[in-house]
Each structure stands twice: as C-alpha cells, then as structure tokens.
GROMACS .gro file of C-alpha atoms in nm:
model
  379
    1MET     CA    1   0.943  -0.747   1.240
    2LEU     CA    2   1.129  -0.417   1.251
    3PHE     CA    3   0.978  -0.329   0.912
    4GLN     CA    4   0.631  -0.417   1.038
    5LYS     CA    5   0.668  -0.200   1.348
    6LYS     CA    6   0.796   0.088   1.138
    7CYS     CA    7   0.500   0.059   0.901
    8LEU     CA    8   0.256   0.023   1.190
    9GLY     CA    9   0.378   0.350   1.334
   10ARG     CA   10   0.333   0.536   1.006
   11ALA     CA   11   0.003   0.384   0.899
   12SER     CA   12  -0.280   0.628   0.846
   13MET     CA   13  -0.554   0.388   0.957
   14GLU     CA   14  -0.587   0.256   1.310
   15PRO     CA   15  -0.529  -0.116   1.379
   16ARG     CA   16  -0.850  -0.316   1.421
   17GLN     CA   17  -0.880  -0.693   1.436
   18ASP     CA   18  -1.171  -0.808   1.221
   19GLN     CA   19  -1.270  -1.170   1.269
   20ASN     CA   20  -1.532  -1.427   1.179
   21ILE     CA   21  -1.512  -1.747   1.385
   22SER     CA   22  -1.772  -2.022   1.419
   23CYS     CA   23  -1.680  -2.305   1.657
   24LEU     CA   24  -1.742  -2.432   2.009
   25GLY     CA   25  -1.452  -2.350   2.233
   26GLU     CA   26  -1.112  -2.234   2.117
   27PRO     CA   27  -0.959  -2.335   1.781
   28ASP     CA   28  -0.689  -2.602   1.795
   29ARG     CA   29  -0.443  -2.376   1.617
   30TRP     CA   30  -0.405  -2.060   1.409
   31VAL     CA   31  -0.232  -2.074   1.069
   32HIS     CA   32  -0.061  -1.763   0.929
   33SER     CA   33  -0.177  -1.687   0.574
   34ALA     CA   34  -0.282  -1.410   0.339
   35CYS     CA   35  -0.607  -1.335   0.160
   36ILE     CA   36  -0.594  -1.373  -0.219
   37LEU     CA   37  -0.953  -1.276  -0.299
   38CYS     CA   38  -0.851  -0.930  -0.417
   39SER     CA   39  -0.512  -0.783  -0.497
   40ASN     CA   40  -0.464  -0.612  -0.162
   41GLY     CA   41  -0.279  -0.901   0.005
   42CYS     CA   42  -0.416  -0.868   0.359
   43GLY     CA   43  -0.249  -1.073   0.630
   44LEU     CA   44  -0.476  -1.305   0.824
   45GLU     CA   45  -0.478  -1.609   1.050
   46ILE     CA   46  -0.693  -1.913   0.980
   47ALA     CA   47  -0.860  -2.089   1.272
   48VAL     CA   48  -0.842  -2.470   1.252
   49LYS     CA   49  -1.036  -2.716   1.467
   50ASP     CA   50  -1.057  -3.091   1.413
   51GLY     CA   51  -0.877  -3.047   1.081
   52ARG     CA   52  -1.133  -2.799   0.943
   53ILE     CA   53  -1.132  -2.424   0.884
   54VAL     CA   54  -1.362  -2.266   1.141
   55GLY     CA   55  -1.280  -1.898   1.103
   56VAL     CA   56  -1.037  -1.620   1.021
   57ARG     CA   57  -0.902  -1.308   1.187
   58GLY     CA   58  -0.690  -1.021   1.061
   59LYS     CA   59  -0.326  -0.987   1.170
   60LEU     CA   60  -0.284  -0.672   1.376
   61ASP     CA   61   0.088  -0.640   1.299
   62HIS     CA   62   0.059  -0.695   0.924
   63PRO     CA   63   0.186  -0.390   0.729
   64VAL     CA   64  -0.084  -0.414   0.462
   65ASN     CA   65  -0.408  -0.430   0.660
   66PHE     CA   66  -0.329  -0.392   1.035
   67GLY     CA   67  -0.600  -0.642   1.124
   68HIS     CA   68  -0.866  -0.507   0.887
   69LEU     CA   69  -1.039  -0.754   0.654
   70GLY     CA   70  -1.260  -0.699   0.351
   71PRO     CA   71  -1.597  -0.875   0.317
   72LYS     CA   72  -1.452  -1.148   0.095
   73GLY     CA   73  -1.161  -1.223   0.324
   74LYS     CA   74  -1.385  -1.222   0.628
   75HIS     CA   75  -1.669  -1.440   0.501
   76ALA     CA   76  -1.553  -1.648   0.201
   77TRP     CA   77  -1.424  -1.935   0.415
   78VAL     CA   78  -1.783  -2.025   0.504
   79ALA     CA   79  -1.826  -2.167   0.151
   80ASN     CA   80  -1.593  -2.454   0.244
   81GLU     CA   81  -1.874  -2.629   0.430
   82SER     CA   82  -2.163  -2.516   0.210
   83ARG     CA   83  -2.420  -2.786   0.132
   84ARG     CA   84  -2.443  -2.645  -0.220
   85ARG     CA   85  -2.078  -2.718  -0.288
   86GLY     CA   86  -2.000  -2.998  -0.534
   87ARG     CA   87  -1.910  -3.323  -0.359
   88GLN     CA   88  -1.829  -3.550  -0.655
   89PRO     CA   89  -1.757  -3.532  -1.029
   90MET     CA   90  -2.049  -3.479  -1.269
   91VAL     CA   91  -2.050  -3.568  -1.640
   92ARG     CA   92  -2.275  -3.442  -1.920
   93ARG     CA   93  -2.259  -3.718  -2.183
   94ALA     CA   94  -2.437  -3.530  -2.461
   95LYS     CA   95  -2.540  -3.175  -2.543
   96GLY     CA   96  -2.856  -3.092  -2.353
   97ALA     CA   97  -2.830  -3.401  -2.135
   98PRO     CA   98  -2.842  -3.364  -1.756
   99LEU     CA   99  -2.530  -3.393  -1.544
  100GLU     CA  100  -2.477  -3.740  -1.398
  101PRO     CA  101  -2.280  -3.821  -1.082
  102VAL     CA  102  -1.980  -4.046  -1.158
  103SER     CA  103  -1.671  -4.174  -0.982
  104TRP     CA  104  -1.335  -4.002  -1.011
  105ASP     CA  105  -1.204  -4.283  -1.233
  106GLU     CA  106  -1.501  -4.248  -1.468
  107ALA     CA  107  -1.463  -3.871  -1.482
  108LEU     CA  108  -1.091  -3.887  -1.563
  109ALA     CA  109  -1.148  -4.154  -1.828
  110PHE     CA  110  -1.423  -3.943  -1.987
  111PHE     CA  111  -1.199  -3.636  -1.990
  112MET     CA  112  -0.901  -3.820  -2.138
  113GLN     CA  113  -1.111  -3.974  -2.415
  114LYS     CA  114  -1.254  -3.636  -2.518
  115PHE     CA  115  -0.909  -3.477  -2.497
  116GLN     CA  116  -0.752  -3.749  -2.712
  117ASP     CA  117  -1.032  -3.730  -2.970
  118ALA     CA  118  -0.981  -3.355  -3.007
  119TRP     CA  119  -0.602  -3.392  -3.035
  120GLU     CA  120  -0.626  -3.661  -3.304
  121GLN     CA  121  -0.860  -3.444  -3.511
  122GLY     CA  122  -0.601  -3.164  -3.511
  123HIS     CA  123  -0.361  -3.017  -3.261
  124GLY     CA  124  -0.516  -2.676  -3.315
  125ASN     CA  125  -0.833  -2.804  -3.150
  126LEU     CA  126  -0.661  -2.778  -2.813
  127ALA     CA  127  -0.620  -2.457  -2.616
  128CYS     CA  128  -0.472  -2.387  -2.274
  129TYR     CA  129  -0.582  -2.092  -2.063
  130ASN     CA  130  -0.370  -2.044  -1.752
  131SER     CA  131  -0.344  -1.791  -1.471
  132GLY     CA  132  -0.084  -1.574  -1.303
  133GLN     CA  133  -0.064  -1.788  -0.990
  134LEU     CA  134   0.190  -2.030  -1.139
  135THR     CA  135   0.561  -1.993  -1.072
  136LEU     CA  136   0.810  -1.922  -1.351
  137GLU     CA  137   0.922  -2.285  -1.347
  138GLU     CA  138   0.564  -2.406  -1.377
  139PHE     CA  139   0.498  -2.165  -1.664
  140TYR     CA  140   0.808  -2.292  -1.845
  141THR     CA  141   0.708  -2.656  -1.796
  142LEU     CA  142   0.352  -2.586  -1.911
  143GLY     CA  143   0.484  -2.416  -2.224
  144LYS     CA  144   0.708  -2.713  -2.304
  145LEU     CA  145   0.423  -2.959  -2.252
  146TRP     CA  146   0.169  -2.766  -2.457
  147ARG     CA  147   0.380  -2.647  -2.747
  148GLY     CA  148   0.647  -2.915  -2.756
  149GLY     CA  149   0.457  -3.220  -2.635
  150LEU     CA  150   0.102  -3.158  -2.755
  151GLN     CA  151   0.222  -2.944  -3.049
  152SER     CA  152  -0.040  -2.674  -3.000
  153SER     CA  153   0.037  -2.303  -3.013
  154ASN     CA  154  -0.294  -2.209  -2.851
  155ILE     CA  155  -0.174  -2.114  -2.505
  156ASP     CA  156  -0.257  -1.793  -2.324
  157GLY     CA  157  -0.366  -1.672  -1.984
  158ASN     CA  158  -0.587  -1.429  -1.802
  159THR     CA  159  -0.280  -1.216  -1.728
  160ARG     CA  160  -0.275  -1.091  -2.088
  161LEU     CA  161  -0.615  -0.932  -2.019
  162CYS     CA  162  -0.524  -0.844  -1.663
  163THR     CA  163  -0.193  -0.790  -1.489
  164ALA     CA  164   0.037  -0.810  -1.790
  165THR     CA  165  -0.112  -0.484  -1.917
  166ALA     CA  166   0.008  -0.299  -1.610
  167ALA     CA  167   0.335  -0.493  -1.612
  168THR     CA  168   0.410  -0.385  -1.969
  169GLY     CA  169   0.361  -0.017  -1.894
  170LEU     CA  170   0.556  -0.035  -1.569
  171MET     CA  171   0.842  -0.222  -1.736
  172ALA     CA  172   0.866   0.038  -2.013
  173ASN     CA  173   0.856   0.327  -1.766
  174PHE     CA  174   1.052   0.209  -1.467
  175GLY     CA  175   1.243  -0.100  -1.582
  176ALA     CA  176   1.052  -0.333  -1.350
  177ASP     CA  177   0.719  -0.506  -1.395
  178GLY     CA  178   0.615  -0.444  -1.034
  179PRO     CA  179   0.465  -0.125  -0.891
  180ALA     CA  180   0.712   0.151  -0.815
  181ALA     CA  181   0.547   0.221  -0.482
  182SER     CA  182   0.405   0.054  -0.174
  183TYR     CA  183   0.102   0.107   0.045
  184VAL     CA  184   0.319   0.300   0.290
  185ASP     CA  185   0.345   0.574   0.026
  186ILE     CA  186  -0.033   0.613   0.038
  187ASP     CA  187  -0.005   0.703   0.405
  188GLU     CA  188   0.218   0.996   0.307
  189ALA     CA  189   0.020   1.115   0.005
  190GLU     CA  190  -0.158   1.449  -0.002
  191LEU     CA  191  -0.317   1.379  -0.341
  192LEU     CA  192  -0.435   1.047  -0.485
  193CYS     CA  193  -0.538   1.011  -0.850
  194LEU     CA  194  -0.746   0.701  -0.922
  195TYR     CA  195  -0.787   0.603  -1.286
  196GLY     CA  196  -1.080   0.367  -1.334
  197HIS     CA  197  -1.008   0.224  -0.992
  198ASN     CA  198  -1.325   0.160  -0.794
  199VAL     CA  199  -1.135   0.099  -0.472
  200ALA     CA  200  -1.438   0.133  -0.247
  201GLU     CA  201  -1.579  -0.193  -0.384
  202ALA     CA  202  -1.274  -0.372  -0.526
  203GLN     CA  203  -1.025  -0.319  -0.240
  204THR     CA  204  -1.218  -0.214   0.068
  205VAL     CA  205  -0.924  -0.229   0.309
  206LEU     CA  206  -0.707  -0.018   0.080
  207TRP     CA  207  -0.994   0.231   0.051
  208GLU     CA  208  -1.007   0.262   0.430
  209ARG     CA  209  -0.635   0.337   0.422
  210MET     CA  210  -0.679   0.601   0.153
  211LEU     CA  211  -0.960   0.777   0.337
  212ALA     CA  212  -0.758   0.773   0.660
  213ALA     CA  213  -0.457   0.920   0.478
  214LYS     CA  214  -0.675   1.187   0.321
  215GLN     CA  215  -0.808   1.289   0.661
  216ARG     CA  216  -0.470   1.282   0.834
  217ASN     CA  217  -0.285   1.471   0.559
  218GLN     CA  218  -0.576   1.704   0.476
  219GLY     CA  219  -0.544   1.569   0.125
  220ARG     CA  220  -0.755   1.532  -0.187
  221ILE     CA  221  -0.867   1.249  -0.414
  222ILE     CA  222  -0.918   1.278  -0.791
  223VAL     CA  223  -1.118   0.998  -0.955
  224VAL     CA  224  -1.122   0.943  -1.332
  225ASP     CA  225  -1.415   0.717  -1.413
  226PRO     CA  226  -1.706   0.728  -1.662
  227ARG     CA  227  -1.929   0.602  -1.380
  228LYS     CA  228  -2.036   0.764  -1.056
  229SER     CA  229  -1.893   0.471  -0.864
  230PRO     CA  230  -1.903   0.424  -0.486
  231THR     CA  231  -1.545   0.555  -0.482
  232VAL     CA  232  -1.666   0.877  -0.641
  233ARG     CA  233  -1.960   0.912  -0.404
  234GLN     CA  234  -1.767   0.831  -0.089
  235GLY     CA  235  -1.438   1.015  -0.129
  236ALA     CA  236  -1.377   1.206  -0.453
  237ASP     CA  237  -1.291   1.574  -0.424
  238LEU     CA  238  -1.283   1.597  -0.804
  239HIS     CA  239  -1.455   1.357  -1.044
  240LEU     CA  240  -1.341   1.361  -1.405
  241GLN     CA  241  -1.633   1.177  -1.564
  242ILE     CA  242  -1.476   1.127  -1.905
  243ARG     CA  243  -1.628   0.945  -2.199
  244ILE     CA  244  -1.533   0.579  -2.235
  245GLY     CA  245  -1.213   0.536  -2.436
  246THR     CA  246  -1.078   0.889  -2.388
  247ASN     CA  247  -0.816   0.813  -2.120
  248VAL     CA  248  -0.517   0.891  -2.343
  249ALA     CA  249  -0.661   1.227  -2.449
  250LEU     CA  250  -0.714   1.319  -2.084
  251MET     CA  251  -0.357   1.223  -1.994
  252ASN     CA  252  -0.220   1.419  -2.288
  253GLY     CA  253  -0.420   1.720  -2.176
  254LEU     CA  254  -0.293   1.696  -1.820
  255ILE     CA  255   0.069   1.670  -1.934
  256HIS     CA  256   0.007   1.967  -2.167
  257LEU     CA  257  -0.110   2.176  -1.873
  258LEU     CA  258   0.169   2.060  -1.642
  259ILE     CA  259   0.426   2.173  -1.899
  260ARG     CA  260   0.243   2.498  -1.971
  261ASN     CA  261   0.209   2.579  -1.601
  262GLY     CA  262   0.577   2.522  -1.532
  263ALA     CA  263   0.504   2.230  -1.300
  264VAL     CA  264   0.763   2.004  -1.464
  265ASP     CA  265   1.115   1.980  -1.323
  266LEU     CA  266   1.280   1.989  -1.666
  267ASP     CA  267   1.630   1.936  -1.528
  268PHE     CA  268   1.527   1.615  -1.352
  269VAL     CA  269   1.320   1.488  -1.645
  270ARG     CA  270   1.598   1.541  -1.899
  271LYS     CA  271   1.854   1.370  -1.677
  272HIS     CA  272   1.647   1.066  -1.588
  273THR     CA  273   1.399   1.008  -1.873
  274VAL     CA  274   1.408   0.973  -2.250
  275GLY     CA  275   1.174   1.098  -2.522
  276PHE     CA  276   1.046   1.402  -2.335
  277GLU     CA  277   1.079   1.636  -2.635
  278LEU     CA  278   0.882   1.394  -2.854
  279MET     CA  279   0.610   1.365  -2.592
  280GLN     CA  280   0.604   1.743  -2.556
  281SER     CA  281   0.546   1.785  -2.929
  282VAL     CA  282   0.257   1.537  -2.919
  283VAL     CA  283   0.078   1.683  -2.617
  284ALA     CA  284   0.117   2.037  -2.756
  285GLU     CA  285  -0.181   1.956  -2.979
  286TYR     CA  286  -0.402   1.871  -2.681
  287SER     CA  287  -0.525   2.210  -2.568
  288PRO     CA  288  -0.768   2.225  -2.274
  289GLN     CA  289  -1.056   2.302  -2.510
  290ARG     CA  290  -0.978   2.007  -2.737
  291VAL     CA  291  -0.942   1.768  -2.443
  292ALA     CA  292  -1.265   1.893  -2.288
  293ASP     CA  293  -1.448   1.833  -2.616
  294ILE     CA  294  -1.300   1.483  -2.659
  295CYS     CA  295  -1.355   1.373  -2.300
  296GLY     CA  296  -1.687   1.547  -2.239
  297ILE     CA  297  -1.573   1.733  -1.927
  298GLU     CA  298  -1.553   2.098  -1.824
  299ILE     CA  299  -1.230   2.288  -1.891
  300THR     CA  300  -1.230   2.410  -1.531
  301ALA     CA  301  -1.228   2.050  -1.404
  302LEU     CA  302  -0.930   1.964  -1.626
  303GLU     CA  303  -0.741   2.274  -1.516
  304THR     CA  304  -0.819   2.208  -1.151
  305ALA     CA  305  -0.680   1.854  -1.178
  306ALA     CA  306  -0.361   1.981  -1.343
  307GLN     CA  307  -0.322   2.253  -1.080
  308TRP     CA  308  -0.358   2.004  -0.794
  309ILE     CA  309  -0.113   1.759  -0.952
  310GLY     CA  310   0.140   2.029  -1.029
  311SER     CA  311   0.129   2.202  -0.691
  312THR     CA  312   0.107   1.906  -0.453
  313GLU     CA  313   0.440   1.783  -0.320
  314ARG     CA  314   0.333   1.428  -0.230
  315HIS     CA  315   0.095   1.256  -0.465
  316GLY     CA  316   0.024   0.918  -0.615
  317PHE     CA  317  -0.126   0.770  -0.928
  318LEU     CA  318  -0.316   0.447  -0.881
  319PRO     CA  319  -0.454   0.314  -1.209
  320CYS     CA  320  -0.655  -0.004  -1.213
  321CYS     CA  321  -0.541  -0.226  -1.499
  322ARG     CA  322  -0.900  -0.297  -1.601
  323GLY     CA  323  -0.994   0.067  -1.568
  324VAL     CA  324  -0.766   0.160  -1.857
  325LEU     CA  325  -0.774  -0.171  -2.040
  326SER     CA  326  -0.849  -0.191  -2.410
  327GLY     CA  327  -0.661  -0.273  -2.726
  328CYS     CA  328  -0.396  -0.023  -2.615
  329GLY     CA  329  -0.423  -0.071  -2.239
  330GLY     CA  330  -0.048  -0.099  -2.195
  331ASP     CA  331  -0.001   0.232  -2.374
  332ARG     CA  332  -0.240   0.395  -2.131
  333ILE     CA  333  -0.042   0.270  -1.835
  334LEU     CA  334   0.264   0.404  -2.017
  335PHE     CA  335   0.106   0.749  -2.044
  336LEU     CA  336   0.030   0.740  -1.673
  337GLY     CA  337   0.396   0.674  -1.606
  338GLN     CA  338   0.493   0.963  -1.832
  339GLN     CA  339   0.253   1.186  -1.644
  340CYS     CA  340   0.425   1.089  -1.319
  341ALA     CA  341   0.767   1.158  -1.470
  342SER     CA  342   0.650   1.495  -1.598
  343ALA     CA  343   0.555   1.611  -1.251
  344ALA     CA  344   0.848   1.428  -1.090
  345ARG     CA  345   0.971   1.542  -0.752
  346CYS     CA  346   1.090   1.203  -0.633
  347HIS     CA  347   1.450   1.319  -0.619
  348ARG     CA  348   1.385   1.590  -0.361
  349GLN     CA  349   1.295   1.363  -0.074
  350ALA     CA  350   1.278   0.985  -0.067
  351ARG     CA  351   0.924   0.841  -0.090
  352ARG     CA  352   0.774   1.190  -0.120
  353GLY     CA  353   0.702   1.211  -0.490
  354PRO     CA  354   0.463   1.057  -0.742
  355LEU     CA  355   0.395   0.690  -0.690
  356VAL     CA  356   0.249   0.446  -0.938
  357ASN     CA  357   0.061   0.145  -0.809
  358GLY     CA  358  -0.112  -0.067  -1.069
  359GLY     CA  359  -0.401  -0.142  -0.838
  360THR     CA  360  -0.361  -0.500  -0.952
  361ALA     CA  361  -0.238  -0.830  -0.824
  362LEU     CA  362   0.122  -0.781  -0.933
  363ARG     CA  363   0.277  -0.813  -0.591
  364HIS     CA  364   0.063  -1.082  -0.443
  365VAL     CA  365  -0.212  -1.270  -0.623
  366GLU     CA  366  -0.056  -1.293  -0.970
  367PRO     CA  367   0.321  -1.276  -0.920
  368GLY     CA  368   0.372  -1.477  -1.238
  369SER     CA  369   0.192  -1.235  -1.468
  370TRP     CA  370   0.502  -1.128  -1.659
  371GLY     CA  371   0.641  -1.480  -1.685
  372GLY     CA  372   0.303  -1.607  -1.795
  373ARG     CA  373   0.305  -1.365  -2.083
  374LEU     CA  374   0.659  -1.445  -2.196
  375LEU     CA  375   0.770  -1.797  -2.109
  376PRO     CA  376   0.494  -2.009  -2.269
  377ARG     CA  377   0.555  -1.828  -2.596
  378LEU     CA  378   0.932  -1.873  -2.581
  379SER     CA  379   0.945  -2.243  -2.504
   0.00000   0.00000   0.00000
C-alpha cells in the first residue's frame, strides 16, 4: 500500500474512476482483479450479483491506471451474457457441411477420434500452439506430454511471434527478459520515443499517462512509424515516417549521430557495456545522408531526433514488439537497447535515465513468454 500511495503521488495523470455497471440495486460483492485485454495491466474491480458479472470499475489506488479503464476493459464483460455467444458444442462432420449441435460427450468423442486418427497416420501430423499465459510448470508438463508422450516435435506458441522477441533483446541487453523500467518512469520522462507503438489505440490508458507526463514535464514525443497513426496525429512532436523494414538503419544512424555529437558518456559505456567499439565501427558507415536515403526521411528530422535524445536528461524508449517484428525482430530490440546504452545517463540519478519498456505483455498478460520459448523445446 505504501508503494501504491507513493506512485499515486507521482503519477502524471489524475485519478478517475471509470465504470460500467448494469444491475438493479447494489452488487452483492466486488472482486479485485486486473484487465488482461491489452498489456497495460489495469487494476479493476468486478461487480457480482446473483453469481453473475454485472459490471466493472477501475481501482483508484492502483499504480498502473489510477481508476482509468480502456474501452476493452470497460465494456468487454458485456459479451458474457450476449445472445450470440455459443451455448453448446457444434460439430462439422464433413468439409462444407453445416455445424450441428451436439452434446459434450459427443463433441469430446468426435475430437478424440480425429486426434487418434491423425496420430496413427504419423506423429508429425500433430501440432501444438500454446500461449504465454501458462506457468513455467505448465509449459514443462506440456512439453513432456507433447514431445515425450505423443512423440511430436511440432510445438510452438504465439510468444515466438510476440513477447519472446522483446524478451530476447532485453535478455541480451540487460540480463533480464522483463522491461528495465516501469510506468512510474514515464511520469518522469521529458522525452518519449515510440517505435512502431500505436499507443493511442493499443494501450489507451498508458497513452493518457504519456500525454499527461508530456504536459506536466513540458516534454516531447518522437514516433517512429511508417503510418500516420492516431498516436502520431494526437501527440507526436516529431514523426519519423520511415520505410517499412528500415528500423535498423534508422537506429544505426541515430547512434552514429549520438557518438558524433558527443552525447555518449564513454566512461560509463566502457565500464558497464561490451562491444561498444565494434558497434561504433558498424554505425560509422551510417551517415545521415545514407540513413535518410534508406529510410526515406529528411536529414533534418534525423538530426533533430538525435539532438533531442542526446540533450534530454530524462527520456524513455518504448518499442512495441510487433512494431519492430520481422525475421530479425529480436536484433531490432537489441539495437534499441544499444541506443539506450549509448546515450546512458542512468548512473547520474536513479530512475532519471533512458528506460526501455517493450510495450508488450511481459509483465502481466504473458508472463510465461520466455519459458514458453525455452522449456517445451528442452523437455
């Protein structure tokens, strides 16, 4: 509670209790929970009456959202009682045939027969696609069952195309697969750099917090995105509208300028990082003109971004994993980490230097992303 009060006092956005309740009279009870419909992790309370969910409200003392709720968190519960929601199992007995209502026993028997037929034809016919919501123990058990019991090596999860990308880059940079910052750091930031992160639509509560921090700290926001997204239109002070697939070139160019402009604390970098000289030799080839040609942006925009990053004491880098995802998505997160290290001032004052937040579900919605990538393939 002490932590919550401390965060509440420092938060850049004002507390506001959003709610959506539909019932006669007062709910029987309120259940503490958290929204998992985006990666923000907003605290909320669920209203229960006669054993049914009848509404939600934001928690005013929660350090993530201070009572604010996004549209999904506020309205998604209504789907629980939707008349269009499936009420019983349905089976399609042949390709092109209509779905038929069946009992649970019939549905399970149908599934098991199809599953067994596929397994007997060849174990490679089976594939398992999991998520990051499982615990490490569940991932381990699933791996044993699938590879050891069913003898199929076809097991993967959405985290390989999602959170594990950010986790790989963060692990290589900082030795931990979780973000090296928290939302409290955003409240202190004077410059926020968003890489492919359309926060205005994807994380509406976090976007409110960013805009409030920008206003309070008289700060700036840089957005790197090929699209003119709502985030660009609503809050960007500088939009680097690069060509798709040119993220690494842009990052190399920014590091090149940071080094050239003397914005790098070389003593700190050499004491606390490795490979700086190698990186310096690589980015030396990425002159502003070359980067501008590759990325399709103006040299002045590139130089402005580097000047803001190099001269601002408190700034943060918030890449969205999908915004930099491709065949080398992890490498792009890695370059972002190197960019942070190059401009590092973290040692001068605690929580006042570059922060990296994957903009993903690492802390909340997909805590098993790293285990999901490793354990099923080790069992």
